[in-house]
Tab-separated table of C-alpha atoms and ligand atoms in Angstrom:
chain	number	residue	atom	x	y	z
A	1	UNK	CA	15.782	15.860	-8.506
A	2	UNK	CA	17.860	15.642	-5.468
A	3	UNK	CA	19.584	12.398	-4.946
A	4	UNK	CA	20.794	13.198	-1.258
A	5	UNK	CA	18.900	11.492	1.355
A	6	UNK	CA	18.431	14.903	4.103
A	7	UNK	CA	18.827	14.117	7.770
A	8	UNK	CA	15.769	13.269	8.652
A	9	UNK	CA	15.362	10.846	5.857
A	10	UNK	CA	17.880	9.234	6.947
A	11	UNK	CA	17.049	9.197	10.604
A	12	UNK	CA	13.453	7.840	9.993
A	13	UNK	CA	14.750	4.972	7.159
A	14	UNK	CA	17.310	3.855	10.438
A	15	UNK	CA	14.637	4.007	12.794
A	16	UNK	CA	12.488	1.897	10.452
A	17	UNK	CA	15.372	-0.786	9.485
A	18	UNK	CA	15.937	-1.486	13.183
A	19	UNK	CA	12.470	-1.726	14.387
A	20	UNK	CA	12.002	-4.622	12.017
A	21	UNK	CA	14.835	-5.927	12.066
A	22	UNK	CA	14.161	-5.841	15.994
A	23	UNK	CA	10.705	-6.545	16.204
A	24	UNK	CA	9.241	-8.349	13.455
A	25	UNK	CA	12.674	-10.262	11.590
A	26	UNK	CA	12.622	-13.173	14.587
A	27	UNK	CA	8.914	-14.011	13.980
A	28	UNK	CA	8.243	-13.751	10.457
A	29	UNK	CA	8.786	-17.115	9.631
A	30	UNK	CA	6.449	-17.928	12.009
A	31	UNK	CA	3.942	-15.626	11.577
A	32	UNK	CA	3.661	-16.925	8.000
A	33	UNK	CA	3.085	-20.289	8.835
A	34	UNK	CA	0.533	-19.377	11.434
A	35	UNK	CA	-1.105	-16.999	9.207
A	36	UNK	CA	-1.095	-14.439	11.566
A	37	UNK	CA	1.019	-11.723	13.092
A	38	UNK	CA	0.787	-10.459	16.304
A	39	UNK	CA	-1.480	-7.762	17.104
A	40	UNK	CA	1.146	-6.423	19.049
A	41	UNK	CA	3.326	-5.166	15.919
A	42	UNK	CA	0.747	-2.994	14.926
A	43	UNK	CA	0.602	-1.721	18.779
A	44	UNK	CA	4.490	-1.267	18.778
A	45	UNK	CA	4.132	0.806	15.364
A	46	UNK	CA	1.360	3.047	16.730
A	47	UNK	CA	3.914	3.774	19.856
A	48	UNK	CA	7.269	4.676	17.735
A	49	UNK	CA	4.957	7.215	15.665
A	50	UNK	CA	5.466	4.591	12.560
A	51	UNK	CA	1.248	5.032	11.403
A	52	UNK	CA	1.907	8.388	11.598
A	53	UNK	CA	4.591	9.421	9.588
A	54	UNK	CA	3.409	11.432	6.474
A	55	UNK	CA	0.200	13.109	8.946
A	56	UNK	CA	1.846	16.941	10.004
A	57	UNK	CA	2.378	17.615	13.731
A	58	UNK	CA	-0.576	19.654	13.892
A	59	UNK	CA	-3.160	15.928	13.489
A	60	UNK	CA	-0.511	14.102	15.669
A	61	UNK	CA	2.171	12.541	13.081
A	62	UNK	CA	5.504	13.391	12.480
A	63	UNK	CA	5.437	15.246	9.521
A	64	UNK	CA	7.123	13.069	7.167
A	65	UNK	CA	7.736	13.673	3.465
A	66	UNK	CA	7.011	11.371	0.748
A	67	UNK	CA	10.456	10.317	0.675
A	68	UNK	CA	10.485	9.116	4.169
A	69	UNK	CA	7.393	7.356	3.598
A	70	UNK	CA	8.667	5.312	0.712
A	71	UNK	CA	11.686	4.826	2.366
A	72	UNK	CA	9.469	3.271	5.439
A	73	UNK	CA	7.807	0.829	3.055
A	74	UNK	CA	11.069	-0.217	2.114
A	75	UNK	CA	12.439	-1.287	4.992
A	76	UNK	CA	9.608	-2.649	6.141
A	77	UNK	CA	8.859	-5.045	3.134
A	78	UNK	CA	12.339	-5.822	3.206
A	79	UNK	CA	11.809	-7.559	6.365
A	80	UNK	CA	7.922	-9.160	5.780
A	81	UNK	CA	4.938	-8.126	3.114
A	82	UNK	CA	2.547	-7.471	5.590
A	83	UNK	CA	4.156	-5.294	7.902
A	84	UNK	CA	4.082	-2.951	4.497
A	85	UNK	CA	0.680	-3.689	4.026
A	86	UNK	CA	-0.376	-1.994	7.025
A	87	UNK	CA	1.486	1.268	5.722
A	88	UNK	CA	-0.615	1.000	2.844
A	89	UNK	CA	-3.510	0.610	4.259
A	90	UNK	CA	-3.995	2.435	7.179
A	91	UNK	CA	-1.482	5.367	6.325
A	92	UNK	CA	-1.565	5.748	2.362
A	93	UNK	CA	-5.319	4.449	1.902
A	94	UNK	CA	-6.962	5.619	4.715
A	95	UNK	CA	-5.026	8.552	6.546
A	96	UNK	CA	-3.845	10.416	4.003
A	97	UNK	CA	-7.189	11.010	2.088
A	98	UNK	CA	-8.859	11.980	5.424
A	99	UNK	CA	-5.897	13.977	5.209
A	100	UNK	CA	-7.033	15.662	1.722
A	101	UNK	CA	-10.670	15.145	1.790
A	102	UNK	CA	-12.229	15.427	5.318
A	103	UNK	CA	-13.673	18.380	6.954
A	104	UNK	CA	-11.719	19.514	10.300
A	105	UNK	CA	-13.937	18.356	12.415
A	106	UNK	CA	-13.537	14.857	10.619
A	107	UNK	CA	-9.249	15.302	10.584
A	108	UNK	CA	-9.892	15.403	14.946
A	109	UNK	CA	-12.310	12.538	14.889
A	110	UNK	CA	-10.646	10.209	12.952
A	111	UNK	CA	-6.988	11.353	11.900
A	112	UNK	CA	-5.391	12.713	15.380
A	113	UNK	CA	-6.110	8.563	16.674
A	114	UNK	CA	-4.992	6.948	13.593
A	115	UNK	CA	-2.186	8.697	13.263
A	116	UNK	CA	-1.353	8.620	16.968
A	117	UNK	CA	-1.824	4.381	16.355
A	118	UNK	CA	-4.520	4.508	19.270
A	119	UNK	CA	-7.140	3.481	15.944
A	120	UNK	CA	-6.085	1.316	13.269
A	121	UNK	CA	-7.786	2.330	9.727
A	122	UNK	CA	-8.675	0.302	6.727
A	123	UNK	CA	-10.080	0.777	3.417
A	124	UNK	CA	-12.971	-0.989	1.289
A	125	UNK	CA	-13.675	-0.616	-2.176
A	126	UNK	CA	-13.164	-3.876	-3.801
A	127	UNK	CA	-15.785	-6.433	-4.074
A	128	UNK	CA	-16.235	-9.611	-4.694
A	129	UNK	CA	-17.995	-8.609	-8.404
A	130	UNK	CA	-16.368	-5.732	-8.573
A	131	UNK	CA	-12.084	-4.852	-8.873
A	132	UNK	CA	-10.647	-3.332	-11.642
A	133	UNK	CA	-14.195	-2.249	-12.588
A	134	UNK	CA	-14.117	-0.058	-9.511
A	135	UNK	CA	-16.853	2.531	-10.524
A	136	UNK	CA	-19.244	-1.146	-10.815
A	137	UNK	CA	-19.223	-1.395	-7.382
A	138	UNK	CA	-22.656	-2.836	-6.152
A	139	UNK	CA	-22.697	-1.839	-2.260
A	140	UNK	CA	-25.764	0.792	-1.835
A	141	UNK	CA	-25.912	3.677	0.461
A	142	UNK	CA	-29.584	4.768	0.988
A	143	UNK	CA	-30.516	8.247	2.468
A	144	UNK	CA	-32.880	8.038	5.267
A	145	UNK	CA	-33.092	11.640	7.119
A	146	UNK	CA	-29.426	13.119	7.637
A	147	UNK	CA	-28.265	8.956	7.873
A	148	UNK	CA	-27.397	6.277	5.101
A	149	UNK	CA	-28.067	2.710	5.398
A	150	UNK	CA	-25.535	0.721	3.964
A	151	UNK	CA	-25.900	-2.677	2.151
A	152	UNK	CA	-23.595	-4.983	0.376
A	153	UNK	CA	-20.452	-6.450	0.719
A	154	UNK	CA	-16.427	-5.393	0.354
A	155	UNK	CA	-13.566	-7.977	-0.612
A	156	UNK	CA	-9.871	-8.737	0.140
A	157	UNK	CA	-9.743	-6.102	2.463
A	158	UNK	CA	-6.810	-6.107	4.684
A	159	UNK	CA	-6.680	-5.619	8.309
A	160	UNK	CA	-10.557	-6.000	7.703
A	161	UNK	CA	-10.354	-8.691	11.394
A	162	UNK	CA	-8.178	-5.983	12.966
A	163	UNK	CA	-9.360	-2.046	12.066
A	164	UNK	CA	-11.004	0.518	14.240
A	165	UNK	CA	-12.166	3.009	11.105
A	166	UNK	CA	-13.293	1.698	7.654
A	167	UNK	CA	-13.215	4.213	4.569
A	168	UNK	CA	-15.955	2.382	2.551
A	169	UNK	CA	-17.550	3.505	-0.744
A	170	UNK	CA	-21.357	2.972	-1.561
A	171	UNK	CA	-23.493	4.045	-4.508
A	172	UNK	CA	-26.564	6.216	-4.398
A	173	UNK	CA	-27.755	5.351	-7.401
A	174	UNK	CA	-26.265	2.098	-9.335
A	175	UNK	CA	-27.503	3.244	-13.060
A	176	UNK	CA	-25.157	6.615	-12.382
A	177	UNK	CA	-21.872	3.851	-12.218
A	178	UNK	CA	-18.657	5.860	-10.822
A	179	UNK	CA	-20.961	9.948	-10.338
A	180	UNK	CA	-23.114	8.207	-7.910
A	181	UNK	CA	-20.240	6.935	-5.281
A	182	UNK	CA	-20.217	8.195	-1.967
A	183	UNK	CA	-17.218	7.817	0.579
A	184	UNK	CA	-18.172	7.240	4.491
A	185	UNK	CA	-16.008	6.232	7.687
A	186	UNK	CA	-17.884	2.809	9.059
A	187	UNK	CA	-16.518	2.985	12.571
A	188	UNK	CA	-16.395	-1.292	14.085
A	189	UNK	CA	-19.449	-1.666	16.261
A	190	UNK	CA	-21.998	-0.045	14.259
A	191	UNK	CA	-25.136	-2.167	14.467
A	192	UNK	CA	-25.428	-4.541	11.060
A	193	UNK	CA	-21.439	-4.437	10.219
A	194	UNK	CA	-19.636	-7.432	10.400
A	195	UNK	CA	-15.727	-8.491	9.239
A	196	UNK	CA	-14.461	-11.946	8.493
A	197	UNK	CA	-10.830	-13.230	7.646
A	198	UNK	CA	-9.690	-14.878	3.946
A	199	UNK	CA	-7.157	-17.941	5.203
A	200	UNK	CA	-5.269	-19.766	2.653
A	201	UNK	CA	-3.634	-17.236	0.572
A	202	UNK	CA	-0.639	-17.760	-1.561
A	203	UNK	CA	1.457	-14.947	-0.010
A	204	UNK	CA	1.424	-12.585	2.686
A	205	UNK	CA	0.317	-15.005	4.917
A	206	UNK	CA	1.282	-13.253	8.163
A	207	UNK	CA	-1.350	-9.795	7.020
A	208	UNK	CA	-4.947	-9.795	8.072
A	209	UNK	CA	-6.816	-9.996	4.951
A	210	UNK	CA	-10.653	-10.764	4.929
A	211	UNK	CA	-14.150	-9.680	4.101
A	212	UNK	CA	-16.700	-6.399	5.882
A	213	UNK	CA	-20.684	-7.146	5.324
A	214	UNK	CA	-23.506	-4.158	5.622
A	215	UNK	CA	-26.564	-5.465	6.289
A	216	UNK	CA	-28.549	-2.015	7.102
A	217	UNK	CA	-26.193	-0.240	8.481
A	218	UNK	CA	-27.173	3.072	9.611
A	219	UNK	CA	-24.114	5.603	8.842
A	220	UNK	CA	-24.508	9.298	10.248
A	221	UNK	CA	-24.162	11.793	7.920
A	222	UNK	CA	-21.284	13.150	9.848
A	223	UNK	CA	-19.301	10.160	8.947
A	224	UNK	CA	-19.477	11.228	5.037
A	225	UNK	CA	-16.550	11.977	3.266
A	226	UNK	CA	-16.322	14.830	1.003
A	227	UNK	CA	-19.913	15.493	-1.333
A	228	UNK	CA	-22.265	12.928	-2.843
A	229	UNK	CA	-21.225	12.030	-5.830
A	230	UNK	CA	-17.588	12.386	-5.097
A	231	UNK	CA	-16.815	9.062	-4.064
A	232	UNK	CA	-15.285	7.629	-6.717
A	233	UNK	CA	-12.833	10.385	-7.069
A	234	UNK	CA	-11.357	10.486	-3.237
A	235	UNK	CA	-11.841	6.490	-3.989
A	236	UNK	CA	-9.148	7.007	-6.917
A	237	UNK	CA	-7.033	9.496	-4.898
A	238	UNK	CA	-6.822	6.929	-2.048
A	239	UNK	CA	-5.428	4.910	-4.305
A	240	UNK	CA	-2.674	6.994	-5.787
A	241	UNK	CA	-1.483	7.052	-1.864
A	242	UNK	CA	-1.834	3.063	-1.767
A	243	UNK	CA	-0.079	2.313	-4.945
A	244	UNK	CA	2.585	4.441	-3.689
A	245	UNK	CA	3.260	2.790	-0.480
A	246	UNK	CA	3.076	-0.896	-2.939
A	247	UNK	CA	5.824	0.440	-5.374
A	248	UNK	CA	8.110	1.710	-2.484
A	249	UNK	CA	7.355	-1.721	-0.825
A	250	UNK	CA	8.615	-3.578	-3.699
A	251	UNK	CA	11.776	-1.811	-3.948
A	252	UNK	CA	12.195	-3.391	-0.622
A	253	UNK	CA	11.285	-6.816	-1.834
A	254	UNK	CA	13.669	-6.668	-4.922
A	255	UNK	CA	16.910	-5.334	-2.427
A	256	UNK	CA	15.992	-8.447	-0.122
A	257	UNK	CA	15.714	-10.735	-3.594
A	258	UNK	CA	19.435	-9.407	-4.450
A	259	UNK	CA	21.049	-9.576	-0.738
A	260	UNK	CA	19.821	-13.099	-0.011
A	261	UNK	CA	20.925	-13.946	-3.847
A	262	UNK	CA	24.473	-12.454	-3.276
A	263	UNK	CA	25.293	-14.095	0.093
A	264	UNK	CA	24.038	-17.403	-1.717
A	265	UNK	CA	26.158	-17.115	-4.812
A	266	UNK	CA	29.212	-16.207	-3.142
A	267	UNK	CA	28.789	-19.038	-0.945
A	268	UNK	CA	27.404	-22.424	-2.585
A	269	UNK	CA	29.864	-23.828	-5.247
A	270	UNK	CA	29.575	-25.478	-8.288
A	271	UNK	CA	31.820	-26.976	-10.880
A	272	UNK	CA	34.589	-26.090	-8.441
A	273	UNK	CA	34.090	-22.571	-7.904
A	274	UNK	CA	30.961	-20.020	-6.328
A	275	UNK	CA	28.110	-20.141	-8.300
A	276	UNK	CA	28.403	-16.351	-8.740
A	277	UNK	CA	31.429	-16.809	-11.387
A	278	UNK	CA	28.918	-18.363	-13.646
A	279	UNK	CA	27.612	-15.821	-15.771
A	280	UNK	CA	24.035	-17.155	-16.049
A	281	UNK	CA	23.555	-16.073	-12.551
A	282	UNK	CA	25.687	-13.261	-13.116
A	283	UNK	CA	23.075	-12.413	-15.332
A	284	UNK	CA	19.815	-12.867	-12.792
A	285	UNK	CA	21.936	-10.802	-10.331
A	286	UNK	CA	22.424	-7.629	-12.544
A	287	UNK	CA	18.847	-7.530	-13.611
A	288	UNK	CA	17.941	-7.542	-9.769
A	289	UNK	CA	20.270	-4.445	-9.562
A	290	UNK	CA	18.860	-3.120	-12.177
A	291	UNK	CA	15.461	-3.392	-10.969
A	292	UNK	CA	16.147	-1.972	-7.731
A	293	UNK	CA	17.291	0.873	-8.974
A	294	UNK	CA	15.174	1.907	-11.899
A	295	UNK	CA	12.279	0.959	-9.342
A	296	UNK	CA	13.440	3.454	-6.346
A	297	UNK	CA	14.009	6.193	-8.697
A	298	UNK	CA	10.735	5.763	-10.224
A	299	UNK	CA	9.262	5.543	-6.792
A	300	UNK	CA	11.203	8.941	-6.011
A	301	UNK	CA	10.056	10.458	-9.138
A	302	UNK	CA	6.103	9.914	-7.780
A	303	UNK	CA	7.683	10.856	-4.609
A	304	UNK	CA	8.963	14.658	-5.041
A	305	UNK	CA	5.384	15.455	-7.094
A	306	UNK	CA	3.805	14.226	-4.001
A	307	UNK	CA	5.903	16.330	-1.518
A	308	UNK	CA	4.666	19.349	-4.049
A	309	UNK	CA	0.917	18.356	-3.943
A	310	UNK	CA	1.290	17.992	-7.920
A	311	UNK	CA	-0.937	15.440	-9.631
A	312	UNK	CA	0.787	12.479	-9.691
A	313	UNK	CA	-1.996	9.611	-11.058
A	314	UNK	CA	0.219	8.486	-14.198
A	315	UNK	CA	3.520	8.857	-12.177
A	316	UNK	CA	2.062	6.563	-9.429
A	317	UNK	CA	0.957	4.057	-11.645
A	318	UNK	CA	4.506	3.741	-13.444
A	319	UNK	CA	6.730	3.407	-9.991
A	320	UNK	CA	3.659	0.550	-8.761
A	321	UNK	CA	3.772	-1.552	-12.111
A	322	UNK	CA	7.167	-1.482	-12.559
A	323	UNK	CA	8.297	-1.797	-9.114
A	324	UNK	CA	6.527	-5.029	-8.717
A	325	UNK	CA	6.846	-6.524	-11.623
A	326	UNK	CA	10.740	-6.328	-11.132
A	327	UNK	CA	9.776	-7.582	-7.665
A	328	UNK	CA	8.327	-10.768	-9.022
A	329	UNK	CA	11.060	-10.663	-11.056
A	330	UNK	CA	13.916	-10.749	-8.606
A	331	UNK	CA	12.059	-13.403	-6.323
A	332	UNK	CA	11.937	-15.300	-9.295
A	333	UNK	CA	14.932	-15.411	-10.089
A	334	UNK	CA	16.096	-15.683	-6.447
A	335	UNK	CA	14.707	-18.850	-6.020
A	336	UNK	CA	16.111	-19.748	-9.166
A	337	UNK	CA	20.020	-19.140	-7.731
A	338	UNK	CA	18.986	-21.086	-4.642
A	339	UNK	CA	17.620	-24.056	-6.917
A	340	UNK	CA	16.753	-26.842	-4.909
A	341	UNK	CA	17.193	-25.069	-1.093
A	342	UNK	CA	15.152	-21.789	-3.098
A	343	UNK	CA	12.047	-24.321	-3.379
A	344	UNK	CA	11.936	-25.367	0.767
A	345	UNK	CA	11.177	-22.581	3.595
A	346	UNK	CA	14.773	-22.916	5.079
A	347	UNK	CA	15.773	-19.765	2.865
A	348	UNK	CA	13.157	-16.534	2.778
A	349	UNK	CA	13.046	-16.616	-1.185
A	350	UNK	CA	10.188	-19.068	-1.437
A	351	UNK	CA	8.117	-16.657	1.075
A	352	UNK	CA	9.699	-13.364	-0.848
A	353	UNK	CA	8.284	-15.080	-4.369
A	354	UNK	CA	4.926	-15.706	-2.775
A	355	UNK	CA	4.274	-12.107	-1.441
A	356	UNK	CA	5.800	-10.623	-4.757
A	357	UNK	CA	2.745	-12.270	-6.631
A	358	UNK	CA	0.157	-10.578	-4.710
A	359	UNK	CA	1.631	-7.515	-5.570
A	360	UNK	CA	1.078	-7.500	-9.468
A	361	UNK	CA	-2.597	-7.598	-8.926
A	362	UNK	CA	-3.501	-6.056	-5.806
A	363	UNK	CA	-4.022	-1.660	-5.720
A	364	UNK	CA	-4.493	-2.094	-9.685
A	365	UNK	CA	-3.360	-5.142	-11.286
A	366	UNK	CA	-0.170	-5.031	-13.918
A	367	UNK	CA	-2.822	-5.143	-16.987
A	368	UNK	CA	-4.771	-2.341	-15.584
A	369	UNK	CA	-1.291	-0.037	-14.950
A	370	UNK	CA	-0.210	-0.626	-18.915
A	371	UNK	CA	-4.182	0.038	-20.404
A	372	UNK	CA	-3.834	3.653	-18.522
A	373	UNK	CA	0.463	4.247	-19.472
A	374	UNK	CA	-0.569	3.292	-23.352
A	375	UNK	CA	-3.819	5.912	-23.016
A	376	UNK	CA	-1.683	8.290	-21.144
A	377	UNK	CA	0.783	7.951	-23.773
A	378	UNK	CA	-1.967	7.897	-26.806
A	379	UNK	CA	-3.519	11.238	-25.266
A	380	UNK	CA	-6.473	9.370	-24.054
A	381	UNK	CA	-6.280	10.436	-21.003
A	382	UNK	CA	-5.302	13.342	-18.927
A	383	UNK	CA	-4.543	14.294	-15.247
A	384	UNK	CA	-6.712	17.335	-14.360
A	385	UNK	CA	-6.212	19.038	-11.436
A	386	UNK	CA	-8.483	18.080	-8.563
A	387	UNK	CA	-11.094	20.373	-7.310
A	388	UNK	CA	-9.500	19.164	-3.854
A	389	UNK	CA	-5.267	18.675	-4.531
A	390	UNK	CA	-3.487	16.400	-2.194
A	391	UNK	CA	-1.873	18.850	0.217
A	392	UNK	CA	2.444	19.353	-0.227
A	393	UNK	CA	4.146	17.300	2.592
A	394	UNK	CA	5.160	19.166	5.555
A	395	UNK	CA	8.406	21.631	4.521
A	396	UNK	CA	7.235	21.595	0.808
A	397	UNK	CA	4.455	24.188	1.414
A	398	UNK	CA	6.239	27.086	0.238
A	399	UNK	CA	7.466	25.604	-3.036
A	400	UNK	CA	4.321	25.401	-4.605
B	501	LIG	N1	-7.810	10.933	-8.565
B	501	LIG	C1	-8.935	11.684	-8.610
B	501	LIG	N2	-9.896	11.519	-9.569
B	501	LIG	C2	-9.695	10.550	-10.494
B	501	LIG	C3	-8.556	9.730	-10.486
B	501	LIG	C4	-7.577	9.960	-9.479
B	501	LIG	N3	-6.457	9.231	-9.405
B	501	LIG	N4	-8.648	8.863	-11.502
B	501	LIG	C5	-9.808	9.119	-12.134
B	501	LIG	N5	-10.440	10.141	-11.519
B	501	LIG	C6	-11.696	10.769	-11.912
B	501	LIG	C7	-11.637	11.157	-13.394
B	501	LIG	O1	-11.095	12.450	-13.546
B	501	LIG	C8	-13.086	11.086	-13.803
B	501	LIG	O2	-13.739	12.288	-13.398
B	501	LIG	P1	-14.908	12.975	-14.308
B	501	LIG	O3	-16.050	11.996	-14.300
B	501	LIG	O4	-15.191	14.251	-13.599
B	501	LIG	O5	-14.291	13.154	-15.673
B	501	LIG	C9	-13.666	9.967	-12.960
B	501	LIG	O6	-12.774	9.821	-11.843
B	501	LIG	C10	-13.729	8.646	-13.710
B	501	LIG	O7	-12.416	8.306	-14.124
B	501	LIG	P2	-12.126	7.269	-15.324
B	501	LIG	O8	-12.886	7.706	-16.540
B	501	LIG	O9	-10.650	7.144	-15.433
B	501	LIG	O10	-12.810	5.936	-14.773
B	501	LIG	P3	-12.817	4.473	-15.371
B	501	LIG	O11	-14.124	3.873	-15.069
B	501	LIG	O12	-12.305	4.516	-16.780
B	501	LIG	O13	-11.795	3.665	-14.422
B	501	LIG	C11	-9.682	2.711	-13.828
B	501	LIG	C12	-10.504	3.883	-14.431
B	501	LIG	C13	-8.273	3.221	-13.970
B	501	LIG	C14	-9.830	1.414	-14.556
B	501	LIG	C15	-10.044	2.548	-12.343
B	501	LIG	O14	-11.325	1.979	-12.211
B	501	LIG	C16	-9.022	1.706	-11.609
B	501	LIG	O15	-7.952	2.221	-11.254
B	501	LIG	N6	-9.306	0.426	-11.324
B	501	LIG	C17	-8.483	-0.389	-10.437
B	501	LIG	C18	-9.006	-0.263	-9.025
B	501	LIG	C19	-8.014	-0.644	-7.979
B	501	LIG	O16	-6.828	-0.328	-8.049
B	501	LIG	N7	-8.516	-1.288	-6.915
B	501	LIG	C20	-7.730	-1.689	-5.750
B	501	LIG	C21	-8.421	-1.224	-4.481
B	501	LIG	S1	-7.494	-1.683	-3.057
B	501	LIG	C22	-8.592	-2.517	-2.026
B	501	LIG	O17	-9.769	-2.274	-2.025
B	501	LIG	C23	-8.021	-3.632	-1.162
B	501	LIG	C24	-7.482	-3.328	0.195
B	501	LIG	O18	-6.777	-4.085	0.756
B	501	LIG	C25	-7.816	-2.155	0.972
């Protein structure tokens, strides 16, 4: 593994650290307690080629490896939580499994916009019966000619109030579980589909996050994603891209947990000298560095199998559990150094401790992650290659 960011890694995690720190840094505060961003972030990501950044040239992105892309989630979690979220959802959920599983004509329908930010993308799987138990899912797509009608519902869905294109999955056949899912792009202002925001959440205020309802919706065949039946495969897939952009996110989370615990320690005294000579919080601060840094590489790790188009299901799932859970971690224990002042919104840590616990259960929660590392680990389960492989990232084609 090489440990040298190249040029344009560098150039694209720059680009990324000043946009926020331009754009979104001022208002995040405020966003949170609003519980809503602008729309106009999204817009201004769309214009500096931000949704498009993994997507090759050739669909309208800039060709971005994986690297970049984690390195993007970084920076932008290090600023806010949602501003990631919308990386995760509309690039690693959405884009790149049109990306991997759509037909041509389906890459210029719905890619080239996304990726060009003129469409905004989402992703529904989750229900409100159905989470970890993804294959249970009780929303039914009914053939009628070369159309499916859609009924049922989808849950906790972010940017549900603000997307263009919905990757939803439906069953054909409930009694057939995860072989009878089918995958279809639910484009907003298709007769019978409605969305609806969630307020009130613990963290990650400032993200759209929210409900979609299908109450006979008619869905041309066109629309379908890869074959009946394989659903719940490009569902899983998606979410090897999502989890992904949530580990690299937290490795954001944890840096901003450690920079806003340094400047604090070096700064507040007590017992007549900085509260960083006392080794307890000593302690806290070393297990944030650690955390960063096991966390990046793992992230890295998932990273340079994904620039190859390798398999990468167990290695995802490792960078995502442990990345957050040292995320909730570090918030933790941020808030901790700040004591009192950690507890009121004056400092971030009470907002970085809030969208750190989201993180441990959303895109797989932490129990799920350890059930598949022990069976991975038990030879219970294997990663088989996929009878459609994610493609290698732009530059990495050859290497195969
Ligand atoms: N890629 C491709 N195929 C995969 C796959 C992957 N990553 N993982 C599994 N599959 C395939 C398997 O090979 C298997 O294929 P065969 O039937 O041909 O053998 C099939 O899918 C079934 O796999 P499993 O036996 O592993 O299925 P399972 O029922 O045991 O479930 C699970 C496994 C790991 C528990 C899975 O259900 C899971 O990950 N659950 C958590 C779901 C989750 O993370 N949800 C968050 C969604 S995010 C969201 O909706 C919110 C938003 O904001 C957008």
């Amino acid at each position: 593994m090489i440990f040298e960011l190249s040029e344009d890694q560098v150039q694209v995690r720059d680009m990324v650290r000043e946009f926020a720190e331009r754009e979104a840094a001022p208002h995040v505060r405020e966003w949170d307690a609003k519980q809503n961003y602008s729309r106009d972030i999204i817009d201004k990501m769309g214009e500096a080629g931000i949704l498009g950044l993994p997507i090759p040239e050739e669909y309208g992105g800039l060709g971005l490896d994986y690297v970049g892309l984690a390195l993007a989630c970084e920076e932008f979690e290090y600023v806010d939580t949602s501003l990631r979220v919308v990386l995760s959802v509309h690039v690693g959920l959405n884009s790149l499994t049109l990306l991997q599983w759509a037909s041509e004509e389906q890459k210029q329908r719905f890619l080239v916009p996304q990726a060009a930010g003129e469409k905004i993308a989402t992703f529904g799987l989750t229900e409100p019966g159905a989470g970890s138990d993804a294959g249970a899912i009780e929303t039914t797509a009914t053939k009628d000619g070369d159309d499916y009608i859609l009924n049922g519902s989808k849950m906790w869905i972010s940017l549900s109030d603000i997307a263009d294109n919905f990757l939803v999955f439906a069953s054909l056949d409930r009694s057939q579980k995860h072989k009878s899912l089918v995958a279809f792009v639910v484009e907003r202002g298709m007769e019978g589909f409605t969305t609806g925001t969630i307020k009130g959440k613990l963290g990650v205020r400032a993200g759209n996050t929210g409900e979609m309802a299908f109450d006979n919706v008619r869905v041309p065949g066109a629309n379908r994603i890869g074959e009946e039946g394989e659903g719940f495969k490009i569902a899983m897939s998606a979410i090897d891209q999502g989890r992904f952009t949530v580990g690299a996110g937290a490795v954001g989370l944890t840096r901003a947990s450690l920079d806003a615990s340094i400047r604090y320690a070096n700064d507040r005294q007590t017992f007549g000298v900085p509260i960083g000579k006392h080794q307890l919080v000593q302690q806290m601060i070393a297990k944030m560095v650690a955390g960063y840094e096991a966390s990046q590489l793992l992230v890295y790790k998932a990273a340079e199998l994904k620039n190859r188009g390798i398999r990468n299901t167990r290695e995802t799932s490792l960078a995502k559990w442990y990345a957050t859970e040292a995320a909730l971690q570090a918030a933790d224990d941020a808030v901790q150094i700040h004591g009192s002042y950690g507890f009121a919104n004056d400092y971030p840590v009470e907002r970085y401790l809030r969208n750190a616990r989201g993180s441990t259960i959303y895109e797989g929660t932490s129990q799920i992650h350890q059930i598949l590392q022990a069976e991975y680990a038990l030879g219970y389960r294997i990663d088989k290659p996929l009878s459609r492989p994610q493609p290698p990232a732009v530059g990495f084609e050859d290497e195969v």
